[in-house]
Amino acid sequence: MNINSKKVVRVILLPLLLFSFCFANDAKEIEVQIEANGINKTSIKFSKDEYIVGSYSFSSDVESLNLLDEKRNLIRRLDKDNKKNGNFYFLADATQNYFFEIKNLNESNKVKIKIEKVVTTKGNSSAENEDFLSKKIEEVYKELKNKGNTDRFWENVKKEGTPLVEEYDKESYVLTFLYRDAKKDVKILGAPVSEHVKLKRLLESDIWYKSFIVPKGTRLSYQLAPDTPIFEGTRWEKRVSILATAQKDNYNKYPLIYGNYKDKYNISSSIVLPNGKLKDWSLEKAKENFDKKEITFKSEYLKNSRDITILRPKELKKEKEYPLLFIFDSVDYQSKIDTQTILNNLISKDVIPEVIAVFIANPTPKSRATELPCNEDFANFMAKELYPYIKKEFKKEFKASNNILIGSSYGGLASSYIAFKYPNIFGKVLSMSGSYWWKPDEDKEYRWLSKEFIKSEKVPVEFFLSAGIFEGGDSEIEILNSNRYFRDILRAKDYKVFYEEIAGGHDYFSWRVILPYGLKILLNK
């Protein structure tokens, strides 16, 4: 290990942890104290085809945490914008020293980087055979059987872009994902199904493909993961390993870049098929309606602090009633979903009235996983600490029927639970792909919150629920099935419920068109 900084405090070699698969070398932890605007580069050697799982934490914001090759060329950015804690995954494509480059901002920073696992990958993976849904794939197949090549096919793909889109019937398209020149396998992260689907190699050619029949209006963001790590491990460890090689589709013409990322691993690709009924309100730029305030808020209930962002109308009127929006996963809803732009556009076009918006951040990914799923302390924080602060900040009383809890995934679950606990404060819920499958660890049965609603008296809360048709499956813990179940329970209890299924997946790219649609409905416009 080489240390290239005078500001390094220590580098600790930790004992090897016990796991059910083979590790190539010991776990490693780097702790560095970096001065304001400083740069630190620390190298660790990995061997070709090793799969690396790591984590990072910063005491203050950094400009970036980058992975460099031994020539100091950028491979990928490892941190996520504005997140002080997180995980990273990558696959070593050569035996060499890999540099972890930390570029600091304008205050001293304590940085920890831990290599959690180094897994030796092995073997090959093959996709199952399938019939040709795509006529274009069938044509190139016939050409290959007649001793042709793929040159003309790839020339056309470069012109048209990917995925390939072919009409199937009046209501559907054939969507074909493509990758060129993989060695072992290719998986899709964000396929129009709930699993990571493998592409199939066409004969012995350089074409890897997978076709799906999807409805018109389908909206997806996705990445392709070539030559994913193959190793012995748990189902979850194998599933998450797709992040080691997941990257943008080189032939796709509509990249999605969230934040200041330049490497292919932090860029997604998108596809929007015609005839979708939901409008993307983030694409326009209207007049700015808000002033922004950012604070650090300490909670006695949760024994931690978090960033809170408040958007207030530029011309706040004392006598006017304002809808009050509480939005979870603050960082993502200010970057992956440009909520401020969406609200500006909706207000400027008189689709919704002026609102006050409060974005609630997660201190760490770990805290998110414990606070958002039906946590009574978190509900108390929202009702007894944050809400009183907002009232004091604006010197206003707010009606529960104007207060909307907004979130996706665990955030959707949290929204429904908090409104259930405090309906006198939070009278509306906007839930996107809510994790209603969730249960406490000690319970045997899933869908805990739905069962709580069954046992309880009706409370004065109105719901907008949505889920993606590609979040389905046979299991009761699938997002789509658990959302339908929760919807049916609410309707049976005579709640006012608006429910929408979109031709999309568990995806911010879908949620950014559902959010304005749900706001329009809940704000009665």
Coordinates of C-alpha atoms in Angstrom, one line a residue:
M1 CA 0.0 0.0 0.0
N2 CA 1.4 3.4 -1.0
I3 CA 0.5 6.6 0.9
N4 CA 0.9 9.8 -1.1
S5 CA -0.1 12.5 1.4
K6 CA 1.4 14.3 4.4
K7 CA -2.0 14.5 5.9
V8 CA -2.5 10.8 6.4
V9 CA -3.1 10.0 10.0
R10 CA -3.1 6.2 9.8
V11 CA -3.8 3.2 7.6
I12 CA -5.1 0.2 9.5
L13 CA -5.0 -3.4 8.4
L14 CA -8.0 -5.1 10.0
P15 CA -8.2 -8.9 10.6
L16 CA -9.9 -10.9 7.9
L17 CA -13.6 -11.3 8.6
L18 CA -15.2 -14.7 8.2
F19 CA -17.5 -15.1 5.2
S20 CA -18.8 -18.0 3.2
F21 CA -16.7 -17.3 0.2
C22 CA -13.0 -16.8 -0.6
F23 CA -11.2 -13.5 -0.1
A24 CA -8.2 -12.5 -2.0
N25 CA -6.6 -10.4 0.7
D26 CA -7.2 -8.9 4.1
A27 CA -9.9 -6.2 4.7
K28 CA -8.3 -2.7 4.8
E29 CA -9.3 0.6 6.4
I30 CA -8.0 4.0 5.6
E31 CA -8.4 6.9 8.0
V32 CA -7.1 10.3 6.8
Q33 CA -7.4 13.8 8.1
I34 CA -7.4 16.2 5.1
E35 CA -6.9 19.9 5.4
A36 CA -9.3 22.4 3.7
N37 CA -9.1 22.2 -0.1
G38 CA -6.6 19.3 0.2
I39 CA -6.2 16.2 -2.0
N40 CA -5.3 12.8 -0.7
K41 CA -4.4 9.7 -2.8
T42 CA -4.0 6.3 -1.2
S43 CA -3.3 3.2 -3.3
I44 CA -4.3 -0.4 -2.7
K45 CA -3.3 -3.2 -5.0
F46 CA -6.0 -5.5 -6.4
S47 CA -5.8 -8.4 -8.8
K48 CA -7.6 -8.8 -12.1
D49 CA -11.2 -9.9 -11.7
E50 CA -11.4 -9.3 -8.0
Y51 CA -14.7 -7.9 -6.8
I52 CA -14.4 -5.1 -4.3
V53 CA -17.1 -4.0 -1.8
G54 CA -16.3 -0.9 0.3
S55 CA -17.7 1.9 2.3
Y56 CA -16.9 5.5 3.0
S57 CA -17.7 8.2 5.6
F58 CA -16.8 11.9 5.7
S59 CA -17.0 14.3 8.7
S60 CA -17.9 17.1 6.2
D61 CA -18.7 17.4 2.5
V62 CA -16.1 16.5 -0.1
E63 CA -15.8 17.5 -3.7
S64 CA -15.4 13.8 -4.7
L65 CA -14.0 10.4 -3.9
N66 CA -12.6 8.9 -7.1
L67 CA -11.1 5.6 -8.1
L68 CA -8.0 6.0 -10.3
D69 CA -5.8 3.4 -12.1
E70 CA -2.1 3.2 -11.5
K71 CA -1.4 5.9 -14.1
R72 CA -3.8 8.2 -12.1
N73 CA -6.5 8.1 -14.8
L74 CA -10.1 8.3 -13.6
I75 CA -12.0 5.0 -13.6
R76 CA -15.1 6.1 -11.7
R77 CA -16.4 8.3 -8.9
L78 CA -17.2 6.3 -5.8
D79 CA -19.2 8.7 -3.6
K80 CA -22.7 10.0 -4.2
D81 CA -23.3 13.7 -4.4
N82 CA -24.0 15.4 -1.0
K83 CA -23.9 12.1 0.9
K84 CA -21.4 11.8 3.7
N85 CA -21.8 8.0 4.1
G86 CA -22.2 5.3 1.5
N87 CA -21.1 2.1 -0.1
F88 CA -19.2 1.4 -3.4
Y89 CA -18.6 -1.6 -5.6
F90 CA -16.2 -2.3 -8.5
L91 CA -14.5 -5.0 -10.4
A92 CA -10.8 -4.8 -10.9
D93 CA -10.1 -5.1 -14.7
A94 CA -6.3 -5.5 -14.2
T95 CA -3.8 -6.3 -11.6
Q96 CA -2.4 -3.0 -10.4
N97 CA -2.4 -0.3 -7.7
Y98 CA -5.8 1.4 -7.5
F99 CA -5.8 4.9 -6.1
F100 CA -8.5 6.3 -3.9
E101 CA -8.4 10.0 -4.5
I102 CA -10.2 12.3 -2.1
K103 CA -10.7 15.9 -3.1
N104 CA -11.7 18.0 -0.1
L105 CA -13.8 21.2 0.1
N106 CA -13.1 24.2 2.3
E107 CA -13.0 22.7 5.8
S108 CA -10.9 20.1 7.5
N109 CA -12.3 16.6 7.0
K110 CA -11.9 13.2 8.7
V111 CA -12.3 10.5 6.0
K112 CA -12.7 6.8 6.5
I113 CA -12.6 4.3 3.6
K114 CA -13.0 0.7 4.4
I115 CA -12.6 -2.3 2.1
E116 CA -15.3 -4.6 3.4
K117 CA -14.8 -7.5 1.1
V118 CA -12.4 -8.6 -1.7
V119 CA -13.9 -11.6 -3.5
T120 CA -12.2 -13.8 -6.1
T121 CA -14.6 -14.3 -8.9
K122 CA -14.7 -17.4 -11.0
G123 CA -16.4 -19.3 -13.8
N124 CA -18.8 -18.2 -16.4
S125 CA -22.5 -17.4 -16.5
S126 CA -24.8 -18.1 -19.4
A127 CA -28.2 -16.8 -20.4
E128 CA -31.2 -19.0 -21.2
N129 CA -32.3 -19.5 -24.8
E130 CA -35.4 -17.6 -26.0
D131 CA -37.5 -17.2 -29.1
F132 CA -36.9 -14.2 -31.2
L133 CA -39.3 -11.4 -30.3
S134 CA -37.3 -8.9 -32.3
K135 CA -37.4 -9.1 -36.1
K136 CA -34.1 -7.2 -36.2
I137 CA -32.3 -9.8 -34.1
E138 CA -33.9 -12.6 -36.2
E139 CA -32.5 -10.9 -39.3
V140 CA -29.0 -10.6 -38.1
Y141 CA -29.2 -14.2 -36.8
K142 CA -30.1 -15.5 -40.3
E143 CA -27.2 -13.4 -41.7
L144 CA -24.8 -15.0 -39.2
K145 CA -26.0 -18.5 -40.1
N146 CA -25.2 -17.7 -43.7
K147 CA -21.6 -16.8 -42.7
G148 CA -22.2 -13.0 -42.6
N149 CA -21.1 -10.6 -39.9
T150 CA -22.5 -8.0 -37.5
D151 CA -21.0 -4.9 -39.0
R152 CA -24.1 -3.6 -40.7
F153 CA -26.2 -4.4 -37.7
W154 CA -24.1 -2.3 -35.4
E155 CA -23.9 0.5 -37.9
N156 CA -27.7 0.7 -37.8
V157 CA -27.8 0.4 -34.0
K158 CA -25.4 3.4 -33.8
K159 CA -27.8 5.5 -36.0
E160 CA -31.0 4.4 -34.3
G161 CA -29.8 4.2 -30.7
T162 CA -30.8 1.6 -28.1
P163 CA -32.8 -0.1 -26.8
L164 CA -34.3 -1.2 -30.2
V165 CA -38.0 -0.4 -30.4
E166 CA -40.3 -2.4 -32.6
E167 CA -44.1 -2.3 -32.7
Y168 CA -45.7 -5.5 -31.4
D169 CA -49.4 -4.7 -31.5
K170 CA -51.6 -1.6 -31.0
E171 CA -50.8 -1.4 -27.3
S172 CA -47.3 -2.8 -27.1
Y173 CA -43.7 -2.6 -28.3
V174 CA -40.8 -5.0 -28.4
L175 CA -38.0 -3.5 -26.5
T176 CA -34.5 -5.1 -27.1
F177 CA -31.5 -4.3 -25.0
L178 CA -28.1 -4.7 -26.6
Y179 CA -24.5 -5.0 -25.5
R180 CA -21.4 -5.5 -27.6
D181 CA -18.4 -7.7 -26.9
A182 CA -18.9 -9.0 -23.4
K183 CA -16.7 -11.9 -22.3
K184 CA -19.0 -13.9 -19.9
D185 CA -22.4 -12.3 -19.3
V186 CA -24.4 -9.1 -19.3
K187 CA -27.2 -8.2 -16.9
I188 CA -29.7 -5.3 -16.9
L189 CA -30.1 -3.1 -13.9
G190 CA -33.5 -1.6 -14.4
A191 CA -35.1 -4.1 -16.8
P192 CA -38.9 -4.1 -17.2
V193 CA -39.2 -6.9 -14.6
S194 CA -38.3 -7.0 -10.9
E195 CA -35.2 -9.1 -11.3
H196 CA -31.7 -8.5 -12.9
V197 CA -32.2 -10.2 -16.2
K198 CA -29.3 -11.7 -18.3
L199 CA -28.8 -10.9 -21.9
K200 CA -28.2 -13.8 -24.3
R201 CA -25.3 -14.1 -26.7
L202 CA -26.3 -14.5 -30.3
L203 CA -24.5 -17.6 -31.5
E204 CA -20.7 -16.8 -31.1
S205 CA -21.1 -13.2 -32.3
D206 CA -20.4 -9.9 -30.4
I207 CA -24.1 -9.3 -30.0
W208 CA -25.7 -9.8 -26.5
Y209 CA -29.4 -9.1 -26.4
K210 CA -32.7 -9.5 -24.5
S211 CA -36.2 -8.6 -25.7
F212 CA -39.3 -7.7 -23.7
I213 CA -42.9 -6.9 -24.7
V214 CA -43.8 -3.7 -22.9
P215 CA -46.8 -1.4 -23.0
K216 CA -46.9 2.0 -24.8
G217 CA -45.9 4.8 -22.4
T218 CA -43.1 2.7 -20.8
R219 CA -40.6 4.8 -19.0
L220 CA -37.3 3.4 -17.7
S221 CA -33.8 4.3 -16.6
Y222 CA -31.3 1.4 -16.7
Q223 CA -27.7 0.4 -16.8
L224 CA -26.0 -2.6 -18.4
A225 CA -23.6 -4.7 -16.3
P226 CA -21.1 -6.8 -18.4
D227 CA -19.1 -9.6 -16.9
T228 CA -20.5 -9.3 -13.4
P229 CA -18.6 -11.0 -10.5
I230 CA -19.4 -14.7 -10.1
F231 CA -18.7 -16.1 -6.7
E232 CA -20.2 -18.2 -3.8
G233 CA -22.3 -16.0 -1.5
T234 CA -25.8 -15.1 -0.3
R235 CA -28.6 -14.2 -2.7
W236 CA -28.3 -10.5 -1.6
E237 CA -24.5 -10.4 -2.0
K238 CA -24.9 -11.8 -5.5
R239 CA -27.7 -9.4 -6.3
V240 CA -25.9 -6.2 -5.2
S241 CA -22.7 -7.3 -7.0
I242 CA -24.2 -6.0 -10.3
L243 CA -23.2 -2.5 -9.1
A244 CA -19.5 -3.5 -9.7
T245 CA -19.8 -3.2 -13.5
A246 CA -23.2 -1.5 -14.1
Q247 CA -22.7 1.4 -16.5
K248 CA -24.4 3.5 -19.2
D249 CA -25.5 1.9 -22.5
N250 CA -23.0 3.2 -25.0
Y251 CA -25.5 3.2 -27.9
N252 CA -28.3 4.9 -25.9
K253 CA -28.9 8.6 -26.9
Y254 CA -30.6 9.7 -23.7
P255 CA -28.1 9.5 -20.8
L256 CA -29.2 10.4 -17.2
I257 CA -26.5 12.2 -15.2
Y258 CA -27.3 13.0 -11.6
G259 CA -24.7 15.3 -10.1
N260 CA -21.2 16.0 -11.2
Y261 CA -20.2 12.6 -12.6
K262 CA -18.1 12.0 -15.7
D263 CA -17.4 8.2 -15.6
K264 CA -19.7 5.7 -17.3
Y265 CA -20.4 3.9 -14.0
N266 CA -22.3 6.8 -12.6
I267 CA -24.4 7.6 -15.7
S268 CA -27.6 5.8 -16.5
S269 CA -29.5 5.5 -19.8
S270 CA -33.2 6.2 -20.3
I271 CA -36.1 5.2 -22.6
V272 CA -39.5 6.8 -22.9
L273 CA -42.0 5.1 -25.3
P274 CA -44.8 7.1 -26.9
N275 CA -48.3 7.6 -25.4
G276 CA -47.4 8.0 -21.8
K277 CA -50.1 10.0 -20.0
L278 CA -47.9 11.6 -17.3
K279 CA -45.9 14.8 -18.1
D280 CA -42.3 15.4 -17.0
W281 CA -42.6 18.8 -15.3
S282 CA -38.8 18.9 -14.6
L283 CA -37.9 19.7 -18.3
E284 CA -39.2 23.2 -18.3
K285 CA -37.7 26.3 -16.5
A286 CA -40.2 28.6 -15.1
K287 CA -39.9 31.7 -12.8
E288 CA -38.3 31.0 -9.4
N289 CA -41.0 31.0 -6.7
F290 CA -38.9 30.1 -3.7
D291 CA -36.3 31.3 -1.3
K292 CA -34.2 28.4 0.2
K293 CA -33.1 27.9 3.8
E294 CA -30.8 25.1 4.9
I295 CA -30.4 24.1 8.6
T296 CA -29.0 21.3 10.7
F297 CA -31.7 19.9 12.9
K298 CA -30.9 18.0 16.1
S299 CA -33.5 15.4 17.3
E300 CA -33.8 14.4 21.0
Y301 CA -36.0 11.5 20.0
L302 CA -33.5 10.1 17.4
K303 CA -30.3 11.2 19.2
N304 CA -28.8 12.5 15.9
S305 CA -28.8 15.4 13.6
R306 CA -29.8 15.8 9.9
D307 CA -29.9 18.4 7.2
I308 CA -33.3 20.1 6.5
T309 CA -34.0 22.2 3.5
I310 CA -36.9 24.6 3.5
L311 CA -38.4 26.2 0.4
R312 CA -40.6 29.2 1.2
P313 CA -42.6 31.4 -1.3
K314 CA -40.7 34.6 -2.1
E315 CA -43.8 36.7 -1.2
L316 CA -45.1 34.9 1.9
K317 CA -48.5 36.3 2.9
K318 CA -49.4 36.1 6.6
E319 CA -53.2 35.6 6.0
K320 CA -52.8 33.0 3.3
E321 CA -53.1 29.3 3.9
Y322 CA -50.3 27.2 2.3
P323 CA -50.1 23.5 1.7
L324 CA -47.1 22.1 3.6
L325 CA -45.1 19.4 1.9
F326 CA -42.7 17.1 3.9
I327 CA -40.4 15.2 1.5
F328 CA -38.2 12.4 2.6
D329 CA -34.8 11.4 1.0
S330 CA -33.9 15.1 0.6
V331 CA -30.7 14.6 -1.4
D332 CA -32.3 12.5 -4.1
Y333 CA -35.4 14.7 -4.3
Q334 CA -33.2 17.7 -4.9
S335 CA -31.0 16.0 -7.5
K336 CA -32.4 12.8 -9.1
I337 CA -35.8 14.5 -8.9
D338 CA -35.5 18.3 -9.3
T339 CA -38.4 18.9 -7.0
Q340 CA -37.8 22.6 -6.8
T341 CA -38.1 23.0 -10.6
I342 CA -41.2 20.8 -10.7
L343 CA -42.9 22.9 -8.1
N344 CA -41.9 26.1 -9.8
N345 CA -43.4 24.9 -13.1
L346 CA -46.6 23.6 -11.5
I347 CA -47.2 26.8 -9.6
S348 CA -46.4 29.1 -12.6
K349 CA -48.9 27.2 -14.7
D350 CA -51.5 27.3 -11.9
V351 CA -51.6 23.5 -11.7
I352 CA -51.1 23.7 -7.9
P353 CA -51.3 26.6 -5.4
E354 CA -48.2 28.0 -3.8
V355 CA -46.7 25.6 -1.3
I356 CA -44.0 25.4 1.4
A357 CA -41.7 22.5 1.0
V358 CA -39.6 20.8 3.7
F359 CA -36.9 18.3 2.6
I360 CA -35.7 15.8 5.3
A361 CA -32.3 14.2 4.8
N362 CA -31.0 10.9 6.2
P363 CA -27.9 11.1 8.4
T364 CA -26.6 7.8 7.0
P365 CA -27.8 5.0 4.7
K366 CA -28.0 2.8 7.9
S367 CA -30.1 5.3 9.7
R368 CA -32.5 5.5 6.7
A369 CA -33.1 1.8 6.9
T370 CA -34.0 2.0 10.6
E371 CA -35.8 5.3 10.8
L372 CA -38.1 5.2 7.8
P373 CA -39.7 1.8 8.2
C374 CA -42.5 2.4 10.7
N375 CA -40.3 3.9 13.5
E376 CA -42.2 5.4 16.3
D377 CA -39.3 7.6 17.3
F378 CA -39.1 9.0 13.8
A379 CA -42.8 9.7 13.8
N380 CA -42.4 11.5 17.1
F381 CA -39.5 13.5 15.6
M382 CA -41.7 14.6 12.7
A383 CA -44.8 15.5 14.8
K384 CA -43.3 16.8 18.0
E385 CA -40.0 18.3 16.9
L386 CA -39.9 19.2 13.2
Y387 CA -43.5 20.2 12.7
P388 CA -43.5 22.6 15.7
Y389 CA -40.2 24.1 14.4
I390 CA -41.9 24.8 11.0
K391 CA -44.9 26.4 12.7
K392 CA -42.6 28.7 14.7
E393 CA -40.5 29.4 11.6
F394 CA -43.4 30.7 9.6
K395 CA -45.5 31.9 12.6
K396 CA -48.4 30.1 11.1
E397 CA -50.9 27.4 11.9
F398 CA -51.3 24.7 9.2
K399 CA -54.4 22.6 8.5
A400 CA -53.8 18.8 8.6
S401 CA -55.7 18.5 5.3
N402 CA -53.1 20.8 3.7
N403 CA -50.1 18.9 5.1
I404 CA -48.7 16.2 2.8
L405 CA -46.1 13.5 3.6
I406 CA -44.2 12.5 0.4
G407 CA -41.8 9.7 -0.2
S408 CA -40.8 6.7 -2.3
S409 CA -39.9 3.1 -1.3
Y410 CA -39.2 3.3 2.5
G411 CA -40.2 6.9 2.2
G412 CA -43.6 6.0 1.0
L413 CA -44.0 3.5 3.9
A414 CA -42.9 6.2 6.4
S415 CA -45.4 8.7 5.0
S416 CA -48.3 6.3 5.6
Y417 CA -47.1 5.2 9.0
I418 CA -46.6 8.8 10.3
A419 CA -50.0 9.9 9.0
F420 CA -51.5 6.9 10.7
K421 CA -49.9 7.8 14.0
Y422 CA -50.5 11.6 13.7
P423 CA -53.6 12.2 11.4
N424 CA -54.4 15.4 13.3
I425 CA -51.1 16.8 11.9
F426 CA -50.5 15.0 8.6
G427 CA -53.7 14.6 6.6
K428 CA -52.4 13.5 3.2
V429 CA -49.9 10.9 1.9
L430 CA -48.2 10.8 -1.5
S431 CA -46.5 7.4 -1.7
M432 CA -44.6 6.2 -4.7
S433 CA -43.6 2.5 -4.8
G434 CA -44.0 2.3 -1.0
S435 CA -42.4 -0.6 0.7
Y436 CA -45.6 -2.0 2.2
W437 CA -44.2 -5.5 2.2
W438 CA -42.1 -4.5 5.3
K439 CA -42.4 -6.3 8.6
P440 CA -40.4 -6.0 11.9
D441 CA -37.7 -8.6 12.3
E442 CA -39.5 -10.4 15.0
D443 CA -42.7 -10.9 13.0
K444 CA -43.3 -13.8 10.8
E445 CA -45.8 -12.2 8.5
Y446 CA -45.1 -9.4 6.0
R447 CA -47.3 -6.3 5.3
W448 CA -47.2 -5.2 8.9
L449 CA -48.7 -1.7 8.2
S450 CA -51.6 -3.0 6.2
K451 CA -52.5 -5.3 9.1
E452 CA -52.3 -2.3 11.5
F453 CA -54.8 -0.5 9.4
I454 CA -57.1 -3.5 9.4
K455 CA -57.1 -3.6 13.2
S456 CA -57.6 0.1 13.8
E457 CA -60.4 2.6 13.4
K458 CA -60.4 4.8 10.3
V459 CA -58.4 8.0 10.7
P460 CA -58.8 11.2 8.6
V461 CA -56.1 10.7 6.0
E462 CA -56.3 10.9 2.2
F463 CA -53.9 8.8 0.1
F464 CA -52.3 8.9 -3.3
L465 CA -50.5 5.6 -4.0
S466 CA -48.6 4.6 -7.1
A467 CA -46.5 1.6 -8.1
G468 CA -44.7 0.4 -11.3
I469 CA -46.0 -2.5 -13.3
F470 CA -42.4 -3.7 -13.5
E471 CA -42.2 -4.0 -9.7
G472 CA -44.4 -7.1 -9.7
G473 CA -43.9 -10.8 -9.2
D474 CA -45.6 -13.8 -7.4
S475 CA -44.2 -13.0 -4.0
E476 CA -46.2 -11.1 -1.4
I477 CA -43.1 -9.0 -0.7
E478 CA -43.1 -7.5 -4.2
I479 CA -43.7 -3.8 -4.3
L480 CA -46.6 -4.0 -6.8
N481 CA -48.5 -6.7 -5.0
S482 CA -48.0 -5.1 -1.6
N483 CA -49.2 -1.7 -2.9
R484 CA -52.3 -3.3 -4.4
Y485 CA -53.0 -5.0 -1.1
F486 CA -52.6 -1.8 0.9
R487 CA -54.9 0.0 -1.6
D488 CA -57.6 -2.7 -1.1
I489 CA -57.3 -2.5 2.7
L490 CA -57.8 1.3 2.6
R491 CA -60.7 1.1 0.3
A492 CA -62.3 -1.6 2.4
K493 CA -62.0 0.8 5.4
D494 CA -63.6 3.6 3.3
Y495 CA -60.5 5.8 3.0
K496 CA -60.2 8.2 0.1
V497 CA -57.5 6.6 -2.1
F498 CA -56.2 7.6 -5.5
Y499 CA -54.2 4.8 -7.0
E500 CA -52.0 4.8 -10.2
E501 CA -49.9 2.2 -11.9
I502 CA -47.3 3.4 -14.3
A503 CA -45.3 1.4 -16.9
G504 CA -42.1 1.8 -15.0
G505 CA -40.0 0.3 -12.2
H506 CA -38.5 1.2 -8.8
D507 CA -36.9 4.2 -10.4
Y508 CA -36.5 8.0 -9.7
F509 CA -37.0 8.5 -13.5
S510 CA -40.5 7.2 -13.0
W511 CA -41.1 9.0 -9.7
R512 CA -40.3 12.4 -11.1
V513 CA -43.4 12.2 -13.4
I514 CA -45.6 10.6 -10.7
L515 CA -44.8 13.3 -8.1
P516 CA -46.4 16.2 -9.9
Y517 CA -49.4 14.0 -10.9
G518 CA -50.0 13.1 -7.3
L519 CA -49.6 16.7 -6.1
K520 CA -52.2 17.9 -8.6
I521 CA -54.7 15.3 -7.4
L522 CA -54.1 15.8 -3.6
L523 CA -54.1 19.6 -3.9
N524 CA -57.5 19.4 -5.6
K525 CA -56.6 21.2 -8.8

